[in-house]
XYZ file of C-alpha atoms in Angstrom:
405
model
C 19.634 -58.977 -5.539
C 19.739 -57.793 -2.362
C 23.894 -57.545 -2.399
C 23.696 -55.462 -5.461
C 21.106 -53.050 -3.652
C 23.410 -52.657 -0.781
C 26.215 -51.955 -2.866
C 24.291 -49.049 -4.707
C 23.270 -47.929 -1.412
C 26.505 -48.126 -0.056
C 27.531 -45.886 -2.757
C 24.949 -42.766 -2.491
C 25.455 -40.501 0.300
C 23.359 -37.264 1.650
C 19.841 -37.088 2.341
C 18.097 -40.704 1.588
C 14.946 -38.960 1.506
C 15.838 -36.374 -1.543
C 16.875 -39.598 -3.148
C 13.536 -41.130 -2.686
C 11.976 -38.065 -3.789
C 14.174 -38.126 -6.975
C 12.945 -41.543 -7.747
C 9.300 -40.972 -7.182
C 9.145 -37.651 -9.361
C 11.049 -39.605 -12.014
C 8.587 -42.328 -11.935
C 5.510 -40.050 -11.969
C 7.465 -38.267 -14.821
C 7.499 -41.174 -16.860
C 4.071 -42.158 -16.266
C 2.603 -38.744 -17.357
C 4.933 -38.244 -20.237
C 3.980 -41.537 -21.907
C 0.479 -40.699 -21.326
C 0.515 -37.552 -22.612
C 2.882 -37.838 -26.009
C -0.076 -40.356 -27.424
C -1.173 -37.280 -29.624
C 1.830 -35.931 -30.923
C 2.975 -39.310 -31.696
C 0.179 -39.887 -33.732
C 0.919 -36.537 -35.506
C 4.190 -37.649 -36.323
C 3.059 -41.118 -37.313
C 5.462 -42.709 -34.722
C 4.897 -44.396 -31.206
C 4.423 -42.925 -28.052
C 7.156 -45.416 -27.059
C 9.870 -43.354 -29.232
C 9.066 -40.255 -26.848
C 9.358 -42.303 -23.738
C 12.593 -43.902 -24.432
C 14.251 -40.413 -25.109
C 12.751 -38.964 -21.609
C 13.991 -42.331 -19.897
C 17.488 -41.543 -21.514
C 17.487 -37.985 -20.043
C 16.020 -39.133 -16.638
C 18.618 -41.942 -16.277
C 21.449 -39.517 -17.665
C 20.043 -36.901 -15.082
C 20.696 -39.321 -12.064
C 24.492 -40.227 -13.461
C 25.075 -36.436 -13.562
C 23.263 -36.206 -9.975
C 25.798 -38.990 -8.574
C 28.802 -37.410 -10.226
C 27.702 -33.985 -8.680
C 26.869 -35.256 -5.232
C 30.357 -37.063 -5.123
C 31.901 -33.701 -5.640
C 32.845 -32.049 -2.621
C 30.358 -28.800 -2.619
C 33.113 -26.493 -1.684
C 34.829 -27.096 -5.228
C 31.536 -25.464 -6.529
C 32.910 -22.310 -5.082
C 35.696 -22.177 -7.770
C 33.567 -23.737 -10.289
C 30.725 -21.077 -9.940
C 33.403 -18.204 -11.235
C 34.082 -20.395 -14.437
C 30.266 -20.903 -14.817
C 29.525 -16.815 -14.581
C 32.465 -16.015 -17.079
C 30.725 -18.695 -19.624
C 27.297 -17.833 -19.174
C 26.815 -14.204 -19.528
C 28.414 -14.287 -23.101
C 26.179 -17.277 -23.665
C 23.114 -15.437 -22.707
C 24.191 -12.621 -24.956
C 25.089 -15.120 -27.693
C 21.648 -16.608 -27.190
C 19.669 -13.436 -27.707
C 21.277 -12.713 -30.890
C 22.372 -16.205 -32.664
C 19.894 -18.583 -30.540
C 16.958 -20.680 -32.043
C 13.870 -18.556 -32.171
C 10.634 -20.354 -31.081
C 7.258 -18.487 -30.410
C 9.064 -15.345 -30.439
C 11.658 -16.037 -27.918
C 15.290 -16.850 -28.334
C 16.037 -18.987 -25.585
C 17.834 -22.055 -26.798
C 21.091 -22.658 -28.251
C 22.046 -25.626 -30.092
C 24.718 -28.458 -29.170
C 27.310 -28.809 -32.099
C 27.276 -32.546 -33.471
C 24.425 -33.751 -31.103
C 21.118 -32.498 -32.564
C 20.132 -31.266 -29.200
C 19.602 -27.843 -27.754
C 19.404 -26.277 -24.448
C 18.142 -23.241 -22.485
C 20.843 -20.794 -21.711
C 18.846 -19.660 -19.085
C 19.197 -23.638 -16.904
C 22.877 -22.760 -16.836
C 22.145 -19.096 -15.678
C 20.314 -20.312 -12.701
C 22.991 -22.643 -11.527
C 25.808 -20.167 -11.952
C 24.324 -17.054 -10.521
C 23.180 -19.371 -7.171
C 26.381 -20.448 -6.981
C 28.166 -17.158 -7.469
C 26.077 -15.519 -4.966
C 26.423 -18.318 -2.202
C 30.297 -18.042 -2.659
C 30.348 -14.052 -2.809
C 28.091 -13.803 0.362
C 29.870 -16.391 2.506
C 33.402 -14.982 1.532
C 32.248 -11.305 2.233
C 30.689 -11.380 5.471
C 33.624 -9.608 7.255
C 32.376 -6.479 4.857
C 29.293 -7.534 3.779
C 27.825 -3.835 4.367
C 30.624 -2.174 2.192
C 29.334 -0.620 -0.966
C 32.400 -0.876 -3.559
C 33.709 -4.490 -2.225
C 30.335 -6.267 -1.816
C 27.366 -4.590 -2.729
C 28.175 -3.518 -6.256
C 29.434 -6.557 -7.465
C 27.022 -8.760 -6.286
C 24.086 -6.354 -7.408
C 25.719 -6.259 -10.775
C 25.811 -9.882 -11.268
C 21.899 -10.408 -10.291
C 20.827 -7.368 -12.494
C 22.951 -8.226 -15.734
C 21.709 -12.079 -15.274
C 18.256 -10.785 -14.718
C 18.264 -8.429 -18.042
C 19.594 -10.908 -20.290
C 17.342 -13.640 -19.253
C 14.223 -11.485 -18.820
C 14.543 -10.281 -22.720
C 13.424 -13.980 -23.614
C 12.224 -15.649 -20.639
C 10.236 -13.158 -18.073
C 9.056 -15.875 -15.857
C 12.389 -17.698 -15.513
C 13.861 -14.532 -14.865
C 11.324 -13.170 -12.538
C 11.826 -16.542 -10.336
C 15.648 -16.384 -10.107
C 15.551 -12.626 -9.227
C 13.271 -13.625 -6.263
C 15.434 -16.414 -5.010
C 18.717 -13.880 -5.560
C 16.519 -11.787 -3.243
C 15.882 -14.394 -0.586
C 19.950 -15.257 -0.803
C 20.899 -11.577 -0.147
C 18.357 -11.574 2.788
C 20.352 -15.025 4.132
C 23.663 -13.165 3.468
C 22.729 -10.305 6.014
C 22.650 -7.682 3.351
C 21.255 -4.428 4.658
C 17.514 -3.928 4.114
C 18.654 -0.496 2.170
C 20.503 -2.399 -0.338
C 18.177 -5.137 -0.929
C 15.565 -2.093 -1.459
C 17.954 -0.917 -4.047
C 18.202 -4.294 -6.020
C 14.578 -4.101 -5.669
C 14.095 -0.928 -7.537
C 16.738 -1.699 -10.049
C 14.772 -4.852 -10.611
C 11.577 -3.234 -11.167
C 13.105 -0.940 -13.222
C 14.501 -3.301 -15.523
C 11.416 -4.987 -15.438
C 9.323 -2.375 -16.586
C 11.460 -1.858 -19.408
C 11.539 -5.179 -20.508
C 7.517 -5.144 -20.232
C 7.028 -1.938 -22.045
C 9.992 -1.479 -24.687
C 11.440 -4.959 -24.752
C 11.106 -7.684 -28.112
C 8.248 -9.715 -26.446
C 6.112 -6.888 -25.030
C 3.015 -7.699 -27.338
C 3.378 -11.254 -25.724
C 3.598 -10.086 -22.142
C 0.761 -7.719 -22.772
C -1.693 -10.429 -24.500
C -0.609 -12.960 -21.799
C -1.658 -10.611 -18.672
C -4.717 -9.615 -20.404
C -6.146 -12.955 -20.957
C -5.116 -13.752 -17.298
C -6.975 -10.501 -15.827
C -9.962 -10.402 -18.511
C -10.417 -13.728 -19.821
C -14.114 -13.021 -20.695
C -12.827 -10.174 -22.881
C -9.942 -12.501 -24.681
C -9.798 -13.841 -27.836
C -10.395 -17.746 -27.347
C -6.946 -18.540 -29.149
C -4.954 -16.524 -26.436
C -6.838 -18.068 -23.859
C -6.740 -21.793 -25.494
C -4.177 -23.467 -23.238
C -5.116 -22.027 -20.118
C -8.769 -23.186 -20.957
C -8.142 -26.584 -21.694
C -5.486 -26.991 -18.682
C -8.875 -25.753 -16.097
C -11.147 -28.135 -18.383
C -8.622 -31.100 -17.706
C -8.618 -30.257 -14.002
C -11.946 -29.958 -13.581
C -12.964 -33.298 -15.376
C -10.176 -35.023 -13.232
C -12.786 -35.390 -10.300
C -11.167 -36.578 -6.937
C -9.949 -39.994 -8.306
C -9.298 -39.118 -11.952
C -10.046 -40.798 -15.300
C -7.136 -43.332 -14.819
C -3.891 -43.562 -16.459
C -3.485 -42.921 -20.272
C -6.988 -41.808 -20.484
C -6.630 -38.110 -20.570
C -8.847 -36.779 -23.264
C -7.015 -32.790 -22.885
C -3.821 -34.171 -24.135
C -5.543 -33.846 -27.419
C -5.962 -30.213 -27.188
C -3.109 -28.898 -25.303
C -0.129 -27.962 -27.139
C 1.986 -28.318 -24.468
C 0.774 -31.429 -22.091
C 3.830 -32.929 -21.931
C 5.672 -30.322 -20.536
C 4.352 -26.669 -19.158
C 0.889 -28.272 -18.911
C 1.806 -31.559 -17.442
C 0.463 -31.218 -14.195
C -2.952 -30.541 -15.695
C -2.753 -33.887 -17.335
C -1.636 -35.589 -14.248
C -4.618 -34.117 -12.483
C -6.997 -35.183 -14.934
C -5.644 -38.795 -15.054
C -5.055 -39.159 -10.996
C -7.728 -36.776 -10.061
C -7.207 -34.478 -6.817
C -5.526 -37.152 -5.165
C -2.884 -37.205 -7.885
C -2.575 -33.503 -7.640
C -2.142 -33.391 -3.806
C 0.246 -36.147 -4.160
C 2.857 -34.049 -6.295
C 2.188 -30.989 -4.117
C 2.912 -32.814 -1.081
C 6.451 -34.551 -2.788
C 7.341 -30.842 -3.662
C 6.506 -29.640 -0.269
C 8.297 -32.205 1.697
C 11.429 -31.613 -0.703
C 11.431 -28.373 0.872
C 11.371 -29.481 4.235
C 14.155 -31.881 3.909
C 16.388 -28.877 2.255
C 15.298 -26.509 4.962
C 17.007 -28.945 7.448
C 20.161 -29.466 5.397
C 20.560 -25.591 5.565
C 20.021 -25.589 9.333
C 22.370 -28.244 9.749
C 25.148 -26.712 7.293
C 28.354 -25.845 9.111
C 29.397 -23.393 6.685
C 27.746 -20.542 5.257
C 28.390 -21.551 1.630
C 26.935 -24.841 2.207
C 23.966 -23.258 3.636
C 23.077 -20.529 1.111
C 23.925 -22.964 -1.849
C 21.539 -25.582 -0.779
C 19.102 -22.907 0.374
C 19.238 -21.222 -3.237
C 18.911 -24.519 -5.213
C 16.286 -25.578 -2.893
C 14.269 -22.244 -3.506
C 14.699 -22.104 -7.223
C 13.446 -25.903 -7.690
C 10.107 -25.479 -5.452
C 9.478 -22.124 -6.408
C 9.414 -23.263 -10.140
C 7.433 -26.173 -9.330
C 4.875 -24.432 -7.439
C 5.070 -21.739 -10.178
C 4.359 -24.336 -12.955
C 1.144 -25.942 -10.670
C -0.254 -22.558 -10.257
C -0.553 -21.585 -14.019
C -2.002 -24.785 -14.592
C -4.718 -24.081 -12.431
C -5.263 -20.792 -13.617
C -3.564 -18.668 -10.570
C -0.817 -17.281 -13.002
C -0.671 -16.383 -16.806
C 0.606 -18.695 -19.254
C 4.419 -19.004 -19.281
C 7.082 -21.756 -20.208
C 7.715 -23.209 -16.757
C 8.580 -26.595 -16.590
C 7.555 -28.827 -13.491
C 11.213 -29.747 -12.025
C 11.890 -33.671 -13.655
C 8.304 -34.356 -14.114
C 8.024 -32.207 -17.252
C 9.331 -33.967 -20.617
C 12.553 -31.977 -21.571
C 16.134 -32.237 -22.635
C 18.708 -30.590 -20.872
C 16.741 -28.917 -18.339
C 16.569 -32.160 -16.487
C 20.365 -32.395 -16.826
C 20.605 -29.058 -15.002
C 18.021 -30.033 -12.712
C 19.618 -33.168 -11.734
C 22.681 -31.473 -11.042
C 21.187 -28.743 -8.636
C 19.935 -31.952 -7.163
C 23.441 -33.494 -7.066
C 25.044 -30.263 -5.301
C 22.095 -30.354 -2.459
C 22.854 -34.205 -1.879
C 26.522 -33.018 -1.545
C 25.987 -30.530 1.120
C 23.860 -32.970 2.712
C 26.815 -35.753 2.264
C 29.503 -33.026 3.841
C 26.991 -32.786 6.982
C 26.576 -36.487 7.377
C 30.637 -37.255 7.109
C 31.015 -34.307 9.749
C 28.582 -35.665 12.197
C 29.898 -38.835 11.808
C 33.538 -37.975 12.353
C 32.259 -36.061 15.680
C 30.522 -38.864 16.785
C 33.329 -41.037 16.434
C 35.697 -38.112 17.997
C 33.196 -38.460 21.123
C 32.846 -42.214 21.423
C 36.823 -42.439 21.335
C 37.066 -39.897 23.894
C 34.298 -41.629 25.862
C 36.352 -45.065 25.797
C 39.733 -43.494 26.850
C 37.983 -41.778 30.049
C 36.466 -45.197 30.924
C 39.644 -46.999 30.344
C 41.409 -44.431 32.677
C 38.400 -44.796 35.317
C 38.577 -48.727 35.074
C 42.582 -48.264 35.545
C 41.867 -46.023 38.648
C 39.512 -49.090 40.431
C 42.067 -51.680 39.358
C 44.746 -49.645 41.144
C 42.892 -48.762 44.077
C 41.814 -52.423 44.757
C 45.570 -53.361 44.354
C 46.524 -51.020 47.155
C 43.672 -51.746 49.532
C 44.508 -55.234 49.348
């Protein structure tokens, strides 16, 4: 058993704490999903084990992808980012026109022959972040140049933002925020960043006021700002999420004892944090928050140690994306924001979103692995130099002793 464990550990590289975080979040996810799918399983006359097995299959598939991603040198992702962007933009357009419509939103594309669907916005997040990291790192010498640097960067951010926002505004806003953080880290001038923000605000206003889901956005904002004057049907999910959290208390009702899972339509995905707090109480909720905060801390350490700008920007963008999404999900569950379809990374039940999240973790670990290998090589080099110096000094002493004799 120990030999097998040592063999596995020897093959996994990068920050060990991030591997532990992935295991903890996956364990919490399986427990919460198994508990929260009891109602939907009853409605479909099946067992909750069926949903758990499907979810576990996605988790183990995600861990496999994370392992493969972390073994690939992160510098290869610079070239891959161009391919991803070339695929992403046409795919986002295809999704808006021919994608599957759920709740008046066209976010999903069917994968032929598998029966699975995936949100193209998950691929777009990965593509834009890697592309921005590549572009910002390679154009540092002329980063202030409008034609060579600013226009390509601004164009990629705004195009991806508008294509995602038409169907999934919350994801688009988070990705836009991450992009701005990367522009700041990439030494883009304040004036240019202000221009990007103004362009984003203009596009946002157009989507909210003229977009195909303007009625949905308006009703959700009204339900959040004035819940006392809102139809109970529109605030149904938010109300029951608050009830779940309020009745959880300090220690919770215990695993599998949630009652609000019978009322929350998305208790296993968008509102899984409310289910966790109801069953595990304030302690469980704070534990999940602490895990994501610790993840951010470990990723920041990787960013500060990365020897190259591309690695630092890549790790920063992906880690900011994961943690911002996590805290947005938890904020919505506790009533700090309007309802939106934002899953909790590696915890919410999902299909391909888990796979894309796992790839993001793998890329971060790839950067961390490169740092460890570089540090190890430097340490070996220094040790070799020290041994050589000691050897020369020792020879001098011996020669001196012979001459004195």
